[in-house]
């Protein structure tokens, strides 16, 4: 059985099959770069990243395109407020977004910027006008006449039969039940960024941007289009209307929407004080791997309630996996193999695959790997794990990590980067003692730690437990976790 995905267009689960064999062309709506990305944004971007990684693991070549919305109503307003150009304003947030995405383990898609495709967008509007689908108003704006696209509403399942022909809306985001002709192109207003084009001076609407850039990069029909659930209407409905009325062909085959994230049971909002950017959490001392793990712990179409308790549990889960891997890699095992352990790795890989095939059920995939760790730890503790058993288990861990990307112990350098940014951006007061402590733990070089560990071993061999404890105390104070087992002493950074 292969991958099955829920398709918002058909409202049911469907067998995933790309239009061209073994090659997936997908487009995800990217960020509007007017502020730092919040954890809701990253829930959606990580859901798309999981999809991309799983398609690759399943043997598809993936062409994944994402737009950067670097001109829109909010950006223009904020840039004017700060007295800078649109480009100066967005450059800072685009850079921050790319850093954050890398920090949280998102593989970078092909990026396309709205402001670099203005000419193509104007030409697209000109073609729609020629077909009688777009019309110009007296001020030089252009609107899409939705009466010309009878299927309008097919994605959001809204019934717009009673709509008033010619009623218009000129903002990018509007009420959920509004069937109105929407702005394709906005005429210039004094002080706003605008471009000279074949249809006159102005700037593109947000919806137009995604239609033009996705088809340019992926063709008139492609496999999958993704975003958060808030984009179903009007954004994606409008993209479909623009694209299909121009080409007469189906636009995207699969529509993939991630459910909105809640924080402590509520919709995230600045006024409720439960609004967190990724950087806010890192400044509080939370590791990117814990955040990524938590954001994937509930399947993308289910409600995920972000809590700080959940985040702490996620950190423990990641730690458990990393410890298990280091036990496997550094332990010494008796020769031979254990049938149960031989089967366990393979079984776990199959269970993870079955879970992800089922509309990317990440929770089940995580449950499968934890079941493996639980059983293998029992075997390890009782000396039942043999030298030939390790590779199968490591292979299951690696398959897991190709998708979840949390096993590499590289949180501290990423967090240090956020600390540097906070200093440069005048946010020192937001840096928590937890983050400072954690970063201090990363300062002792490995070689020095190894030396202290061998001193501990020597002290213990000489039954000088006081000395061993005092070295351990030093290491703990420097943020190094030391674990003493029957035959060995292992260490890890916090
Ligand atoms: P924006 O930068 O606002 O254009 O949003 C970027 C992406 O984040 C879009 O796919 C949105 O649908 C998604 N998004 C925004 N808020 C949330 C949230 N609270 N939970 C999940 N996804 C969100
Ligand atoms: Zn879009």
XYZ file of C-alpha atoms and ligand atoms in Angstrom:
518
model
C 0.000 0.000 0.000
C 1.223 3.448 -0.784
C 0.568 6.897 0.591
C -3.012 7.988 1.123
C -3.724 11.649 1.688
C -6.803 13.627 2.556
C -7.701 15.885 -0.344
C -9.629 19.014 0.662
C -11.011 19.199 -2.871
C -12.727 15.787 -2.776
C -13.213 15.855 1.031
C -11.907 12.324 1.307
C -8.795 10.226 1.554
C -7.252 9.384 -1.808
C -4.424 7.219 -3.004
C -1.601 9.616 -3.768
C -0.406 9.342 -7.349
C 1.534 12.076 -9.138
C 0.647 13.180 -12.669
C 4.108 12.157 -13.891
C 5.408 8.839 -12.675
C 7.781 8.982 -9.645
C 7.975 12.766 -9.749
C 6.036 15.074 -7.444
C 5.479 18.744 -8.148
C 4.181 20.591 -5.127
C 3.625 24.180 -4.094
C 3.251 25.499 -0.572
C 2.100 28.983 0.301
C 4.987 30.574 2.127
C 5.321 33.328 4.669
C 4.361 36.938 4.380
C 7.615 38.445 5.547
C 6.342 41.295 7.701
C 7.319 39.871 11.119
C 9.087 36.913 12.748
C 7.459 33.532 12.111
C 5.260 32.196 14.916
C 4.850 28.602 16.004
C 1.505 28.329 14.166
C 3.256 29.189 10.900
C 5.896 26.605 11.694
C 3.344 23.935 12.447
C 2.129 24.267 8.870
C 5.608 24.548 7.339
C 6.792 21.491 9.268
C 3.724 19.517 8.152
C 4.704 20.277 4.552
C 8.319 19.381 5.337
C 7.203 16.001 6.715
C 5.235 15.397 3.527
C 8.209 16.367 1.371
C 10.597 14.149 3.327
C 8.211 11.213 3.265
C 7.678 11.504 -0.484
C 11.446 11.452 -0.933
C 11.815 8.487 1.383
C 9.129 6.754 -0.689
C 11.292 7.119 -3.778
C 9.780 10.180 -5.480
C 11.797 12.997 -6.949
C 10.232 16.078 -5.367
C 10.056 19.553 -6.848
C 8.827 21.727 -4.016
C 8.250 25.432 -4.537
C 7.389 28.010 -1.927
C 6.646 31.673 -2.366
C 7.832 34.508 -0.224
C 5.144 37.171 -0.086
C 7.264 40.286 0.020
C 4.620 42.823 -0.895
C 1.103 43.051 0.533
C -1.157 45.395 2.475
C 0.500 44.739 5.848
C 4.049 45.050 4.521
C 3.287 48.327 2.797
C 1.705 49.687 5.965
C 4.593 48.641 8.211
C 7.317 49.827 5.838
C 5.634 53.246 5.642
C 5.347 53.338 9.446
C 9.099 52.641 9.770
C 10.028 55.017 6.949
C 11.845 52.356 4.882
C 11.268 50.842 1.448
C 9.301 47.622 1.087
C 12.498 45.829 0.147
C 14.448 47.099 3.141
C 11.579 46.130 5.369
C 11.133 42.574 4.069
C 14.838 41.657 3.702
C 15.255 41.422 7.463
C 12.243 39.149 7.966
C 12.976 36.968 4.979
C 16.456 36.320 6.348
C 15.009 35.568 9.780
C 12.469 33.200 8.272
C 15.130 31.224 6.398
C 17.280 31.002 9.523
C 14.325 29.863 11.591
C 13.255 27.288 9.021
C 16.776 25.835 8.980
C 16.925 25.910 12.779
C 13.760 23.825 13.009
C 14.966 21.272 10.451
C 12.937 22.348 7.425
C 14.560 21.381 4.143
C 14.608 24.411 1.914
C 12.215 24.389 -1.049
C 12.809 26.370 -4.229
C 11.922 29.918 -3.229
C 10.142 32.428 -5.426
C 9.610 36.068 -4.492
C 6.523 37.992 -5.431
C 8.410 41.203 -6.252
C 10.554 39.328 -8.790
C 7.509 38.238 -10.821
C 5.554 41.470 -11.193
C 5.822 41.498 -14.995
C 4.472 37.949 -15.293
C 1.619 38.811 -12.944
C 0.626 41.834 -15.020
C 0.723 39.705 -18.186
C -1.485 37.136 -16.499
C -4.055 39.835 -15.703
C -3.879 41.089 -19.283
C -4.720 37.593 -20.542
C -7.629 37.298 -18.128
C -8.925 40.673 -19.293
C -8.723 39.581 -22.919
C -10.883 36.587 -22.060
C -13.434 38.864 -20.405
C -12.723 37.420 -16.967
C -10.849 40.369 -15.484
C -12.102 43.926 -15.680
C -10.555 47.282 -14.979
C -12.126 49.879 -12.715
C -11.816 53.638 -13.122
C -8.902 53.939 -10.731
C -6.795 51.414 -12.713
C -7.349 48.389 -10.444
C -8.323 45.031 -11.926
C -10.830 42.580 -10.503
C -11.687 38.965 -11.172
C -15.327 38.534 -12.216
C -16.363 35.445 -10.287
C -19.617 35.113 -12.222
C -17.369 33.904 -15.074
C -16.203 30.948 -13.023
C -19.298 28.932 -12.091
C -17.255 26.459 -10.070
C -16.265 29.202 -7.628
C -16.632 27.696 -4.138
C -15.734 24.131 -5.120
C -12.779 23.893 -2.740
C -14.364 25.570 0.287
C -17.770 23.980 -0.490
C -19.464 27.326 -0.235
C -22.641 27.998 -2.127
C -22.362 31.321 -3.840
C -25.432 30.996 -6.070
C -27.051 34.094 -4.547
C -24.085 36.373 -5.175
C -24.408 39.837 -6.589
C -22.549 40.203 -9.860
C -20.040 43.039 -9.704
C -19.854 43.433 -5.921
C -16.180 43.932 -5.128
C -13.651 43.532 -2.392
C -10.173 45.015 -2.602
C -8.407 43.656 0.472
C -6.457 40.392 0.346
C -8.113 38.816 3.362
C -11.863 39.123 3.804
C -14.939 37.632 5.437
C -15.490 33.941 4.983
C -18.865 34.169 3.238
C -18.116 36.955 0.924
C -18.658 36.099 -2.738
C -17.267 39.152 -4.360
C -15.118 40.004 -7.281
C -11.662 40.175 -5.814
C -8.720 42.402 -6.622
C -6.141 40.958 -9.004
C -4.208 44.150 -9.283
C -4.328 47.286 -7.184
C -3.886 50.780 -8.517
C -1.128 52.836 -6.903
C -1.907 54.909 -3.849
C 0.315 57.841 -2.848
C 3.366 56.680 -0.938
C 2.828 52.975 -1.722
C 5.180 50.684 -3.627
C 4.041 50.183 -7.224
C 5.398 48.962 -10.547
C 4.969 50.119 -14.147
C 3.600 47.277 -16.301
C 1.618 46.424 -19.453
C -1.639 46.929 -17.564
C -0.517 50.188 -16.009
C 1.025 51.158 -12.730
C 0.132 49.250 -9.595
C 0.857 46.195 -7.524
C -0.396 42.605 -7.500
C -2.986 41.120 -5.172
C -1.823 38.272 -2.944
C -3.884 35.541 -4.612
C -2.562 36.337 -8.069
C 1.008 35.915 -6.890
C 0.591 32.223 -6.038
C -1.243 31.330 -9.259
C 1.399 32.929 -11.439
C 4.466 31.629 -9.633
C 3.208 28.095 -9.060
C 2.296 27.598 -12.725
C 5.525 29.169 -13.889
C 7.596 26.796 -11.765
C 5.485 23.645 -11.913
C 3.302 23.845 -15.039
C -0.409 24.555 -15.504
C -1.413 21.357 -13.687
C 0.610 19.985 -10.819
C 0.260 17.475 -8.019
C -0.251 19.184 -4.722
C -0.863 22.585 -3.207
C -0.442 23.142 0.525
C -1.053 25.681 3.262
C -2.737 26.235 6.604
C -6.489 25.679 6.825
C -7.171 29.426 6.877
C -6.043 29.607 3.265
C -8.862 27.434 1.861
C -11.044 30.498 1.463
C -10.538 32.953 -0.041
C -6.873 32.440 -0.964
C -6.889 28.981 -2.527
C -10.405 29.354 -3.921
C -9.213 32.469 -5.715
C -6.038 30.808 -6.951
C -8.150 28.053 -8.506
C -10.534 30.551 -10.100
C -7.708 32.595 -11.647
C -5.667 29.643 -12.830
C -8.369 27.349 -14.167
C -10.325 30.083 -15.906
C -7.161 31.029 -17.767
C -5.887 27.567 -18.707
C -9.114 25.546 -18.798
C -7.170 22.788 -17.024
C -7.299 21.483 -13.469
C -4.842 23.479 -11.367
C -3.596 21.359 -8.422
C -4.705 17.758 -7.999
C -4.330 17.443 -4.212
C -5.142 20.185 -1.716
C -3.315 19.698 1.560
C -4.292 21.826 4.586
C -2.825 21.792 8.071
C -5.106 22.440 11.028
C -4.606 25.624 13.016
C -2.460 25.418 16.115
C -3.913 26.310 19.512
C -1.779 27.501 22.411
C -2.802 26.406 25.911
C -6.274 25.683 24.515
C -6.822 29.039 22.860
C -6.395 30.578 19.481
C -2.979 32.194 19.453
C -3.169 35.962 19.614
C -1.020 38.824 20.766
C -3.807 40.215 22.931
C -4.177 36.947 24.865
C -0.433 36.892 25.579
C -0.159 33.376 24.115
C 1.537 34.369 20.891
C 5.011 32.896 20.435
C 7.525 33.212 17.684
C 10.021 30.416 17.307
C 12.681 32.763 18.648
C 10.607 33.572 21.750
C 10.697 29.893 22.690
C 14.419 29.529 22.077
C 15.076 32.624 24.198
C 13.156 30.887 26.969
C 15.667 28.028 26.684
C 13.640 25.527 24.631
C 15.545 23.529 22.068
C 14.582 23.595 18.386
C 14.460 19.780 18.407
C 11.890 19.783 21.249
C 9.762 22.316 19.385
C 9.945 20.360 16.137
C 9.113 17.138 17.930
C 6.104 18.682 19.653
C 4.823 20.226 16.428
C 4.858 16.792 14.765
C 3.390 14.897 17.693
C -0.167 15.283 16.437
C -1.087 14.455 12.814
C -1.335 17.593 10.703
C -5.122 17.497 10.297
C -5.820 17.092 14.016
C -5.974 19.851 16.524
C -2.615 20.368 18.180
C -2.725 22.182 21.471
C 0.693 23.650 22.207
C 1.491 23.718 25.929
C 4.705 24.239 27.859
C 4.125 20.916 29.601
C 3.933 19.270 26.202
C 7.130 21.022 25.183
C 8.980 19.705 28.230
C 7.702 16.201 27.496
C 8.853 16.534 23.910
C 12.344 17.398 25.155
C 12.349 14.226 27.259
C 11.232 12.151 24.262
C 14.006 13.503 22.059
C 16.514 12.934 24.814
C 15.344 9.347 25.205
C 15.840 8.668 21.502
C 19.288 10.269 21.485
C 20.340 8.325 24.559
C 19.155 5.107 23.031
C 21.132 5.759 19.894
C 24.266 6.553 21.846
C 23.786 3.363 23.890
C 23.648 1.385 20.671
C 26.632 3.139 19.167
C 28.934 3.062 22.154
C 27.890 -0.112 23.966
C 29.839 -3.366 23.809
C 27.731 -6.418 23.096
C 28.323 -10.143 23.140
C 28.719 -11.750 19.711
C 25.775 -13.215 17.858
C 22.182 -12.191 17.306
C 18.889 -12.253 19.068
C 15.906 -13.250 16.882
C 13.486 -10.908 18.586
C 15.831 -7.921 18.158
C 16.552 -8.922 14.550
C 12.831 -8.753 13.764
C 12.230 -5.602 15.797
C 14.023 -3.128 13.530
C 12.255 -4.357 10.418
C 8.899 -4.489 12.125
C 9.339 -0.924 13.360
C 10.202 0.337 9.890
C 7.057 -1.304 8.564
C 4.918 0.175 11.307
C 6.319 3.657 10.670
C 5.670 3.310 6.961
C 2.090 2.135 7.537
C 1.524 5.092 9.882
C 2.890 7.680 7.464
C 1.061 6.089 4.521
C -2.101 6.751 6.480
C -2.329 10.493 5.773
C 1.021 11.110 7.509
C 0.077 9.841 10.928
C 3.165 11.163 12.694
C 1.815 10.267 16.144
C 1.660 6.586 15.210
C 5.134 6.689 13.673
C 6.502 8.152 16.904
C 4.644 5.506 18.908
C 6.276 2.802 16.768
C 9.804 4.059 17.396
C 9.164 4.360 21.138
C 7.868 0.825 21.292
C 11.098 -0.264 19.646
C 13.203 1.715 22.121
C 11.252 0.278 25.054
C 11.741 -3.311 23.919
C 15.368 -2.858 22.917
C 16.195 -1.158 26.222
C 14.837 -4.181 28.075
C 17.103 -6.413 26.004
C 20.035 -4.057 26.571
C 19.519 -3.969 30.334
C 19.420 -7.751 30.564
C 22.392 -8.298 28.269
C 20.193 -9.894 25.593
C 21.163 -7.514 22.826
C 23.908 -8.977 20.625
C 26.488 -7.430 18.349
C 24.543 -8.257 15.164
C 21.344 -6.639 16.417
C 22.535 -3.034 16.467
C 22.499 -2.234 12.727
C 18.803 -3.139 12.231
C 17.785 -0.913 15.115
C 20.034 1.930 13.971
C 18.530 1.629 10.508
C 15.016 2.055 11.947
C 16.224 5.103 13.902
C 17.710 6.542 10.734
C 14.477 6.030 8.759
C 12.636 7.744 11.570
C 15.071 10.634 11.535
C 14.916 11.117 7.768
C 11.378 12.308 8.473
C 11.464 13.759 11.984
C 14.992 15.207 11.991
C 15.519 15.497 15.751
C 18.287 13.025 16.541
C 21.301 15.108 15.620
C 22.641 16.765 18.731
C 23.023 20.228 17.208
C 20.635 22.378 19.206
C 23.223 24.410 21.065
C 24.948 26.110 18.122
C 21.536 26.994 16.706
C 20.469 28.462 20.019
C 23.689 30.427 20.317
C 22.817 32.050 17.018
C 19.493 33.205 18.498
C 21.315 34.607 21.510
C 23.614 36.598 19.207
C 20.611 37.907 17.324
C 18.881 38.920 20.558
C 21.953 40.905 21.590
C 22.235 42.605 18.216
C 18.505 43.355 18.149
C 18.412 44.932 21.612
C 16.484 42.065 23.206
C 18.911 41.060 25.930
C 16.232 41.342 28.580
C 14.322 38.534 26.840
C 17.202 36.064 27.231
C 16.260 33.608 29.976
C 18.680 32.220 32.596
C 17.765 28.763 31.203
C 19.166 29.664 27.794
C 22.324 31.100 29.319
C 22.835 27.947 31.417
C 22.273 25.689 28.485
C 24.752 27.551 26.330
C 27.345 27.501 29.059
C 27.127 23.708 28.972
C 28.227 23.731 25.366
C 31.482 25.499 26.157
C 33.564 22.632 27.494
C 35.371 20.962 24.576
C 34.727 17.228 24.045
C 38.369 16.320 24.657
C 38.341 17.925 28.072
C 35.149 16.133 29.017
C 36.626 12.819 27.864
C 39.688 13.477 30.003
C 37.560 14.110 33.078
C 35.513 10.996 32.378
C 38.661 8.872 32.247
C 39.801 10.477 35.506
C 36.464 9.434 36.959
C 36.946 5.888 35.718
C 40.424 5.729 37.214
C 39.147 7.094 40.529
C 36.368 4.527 40.635
C 38.750 1.711 39.777
C 40.802 2.827 42.780
C 37.540 2.921 44.806
C 38.032 6.636 45.365
C 34.345 7.466 45.028
C 34.747 10.854 46.641
C 37.032 11.987 43.837
C 34.767 10.457 41.202
C 31.771 12.319 42.672
C 33.621 15.580 42.801
C 34.598 15.343 39.093
C 31.038 14.435 38.289
C 29.870 17.501 40.219
C 32.185 19.714 38.158
C 30.818 18.275 34.929
C 27.220 18.644 36.066
C 27.844 22.279 36.959
C 29.128 22.805 33.442
C 25.889 21.338 32.060
C 27.183 17.853 31.267
C 24.973 14.920 32.171
C 26.971 11.972 33.437
C 25.479 8.509 33.633
C 27.270 5.757 35.506
C 26.318 2.215 34.533
C 27.673 -1.125 35.638
C 30.436 -1.232 33.059
C 30.757 2.255 31.749
C 30.425 6.002 32.267
C 28.586 7.926 29.560
C 28.164 11.637 29.192
C 26.009 14.006 27.191
C 25.535 17.705 26.996
C 22.274 18.908 28.511
P 1.357 33.925 6.768
O 2.781 34.285 7.031
O 0.383 34.571 7.710
O 0.994 34.172 5.323
O 1.191 32.365 7.028
C 2.095 31.396 6.593
C 1.495 30.015 6.758
O 1.214 29.739 8.139
C 0.171 29.797 6.029
O 0.161 28.520 5.429
C -0.857 29.888 7.144
O -2.008 29.162 6.809
C -0.103 29.246 8.279
N -0.615 29.623 9.626
C -0.836 30.856 10.124
N -1.280 30.791 11.412
C -1.324 29.477 11.749
C -1.707 28.724 12.946
N -2.112 29.318 14.065
N -1.614 27.369 12.870
C -1.202 26.736 11.759
N -0.843 27.371 10.628
C -0.901 28.721 10.603
Zn -0.577 31.157 -1.720
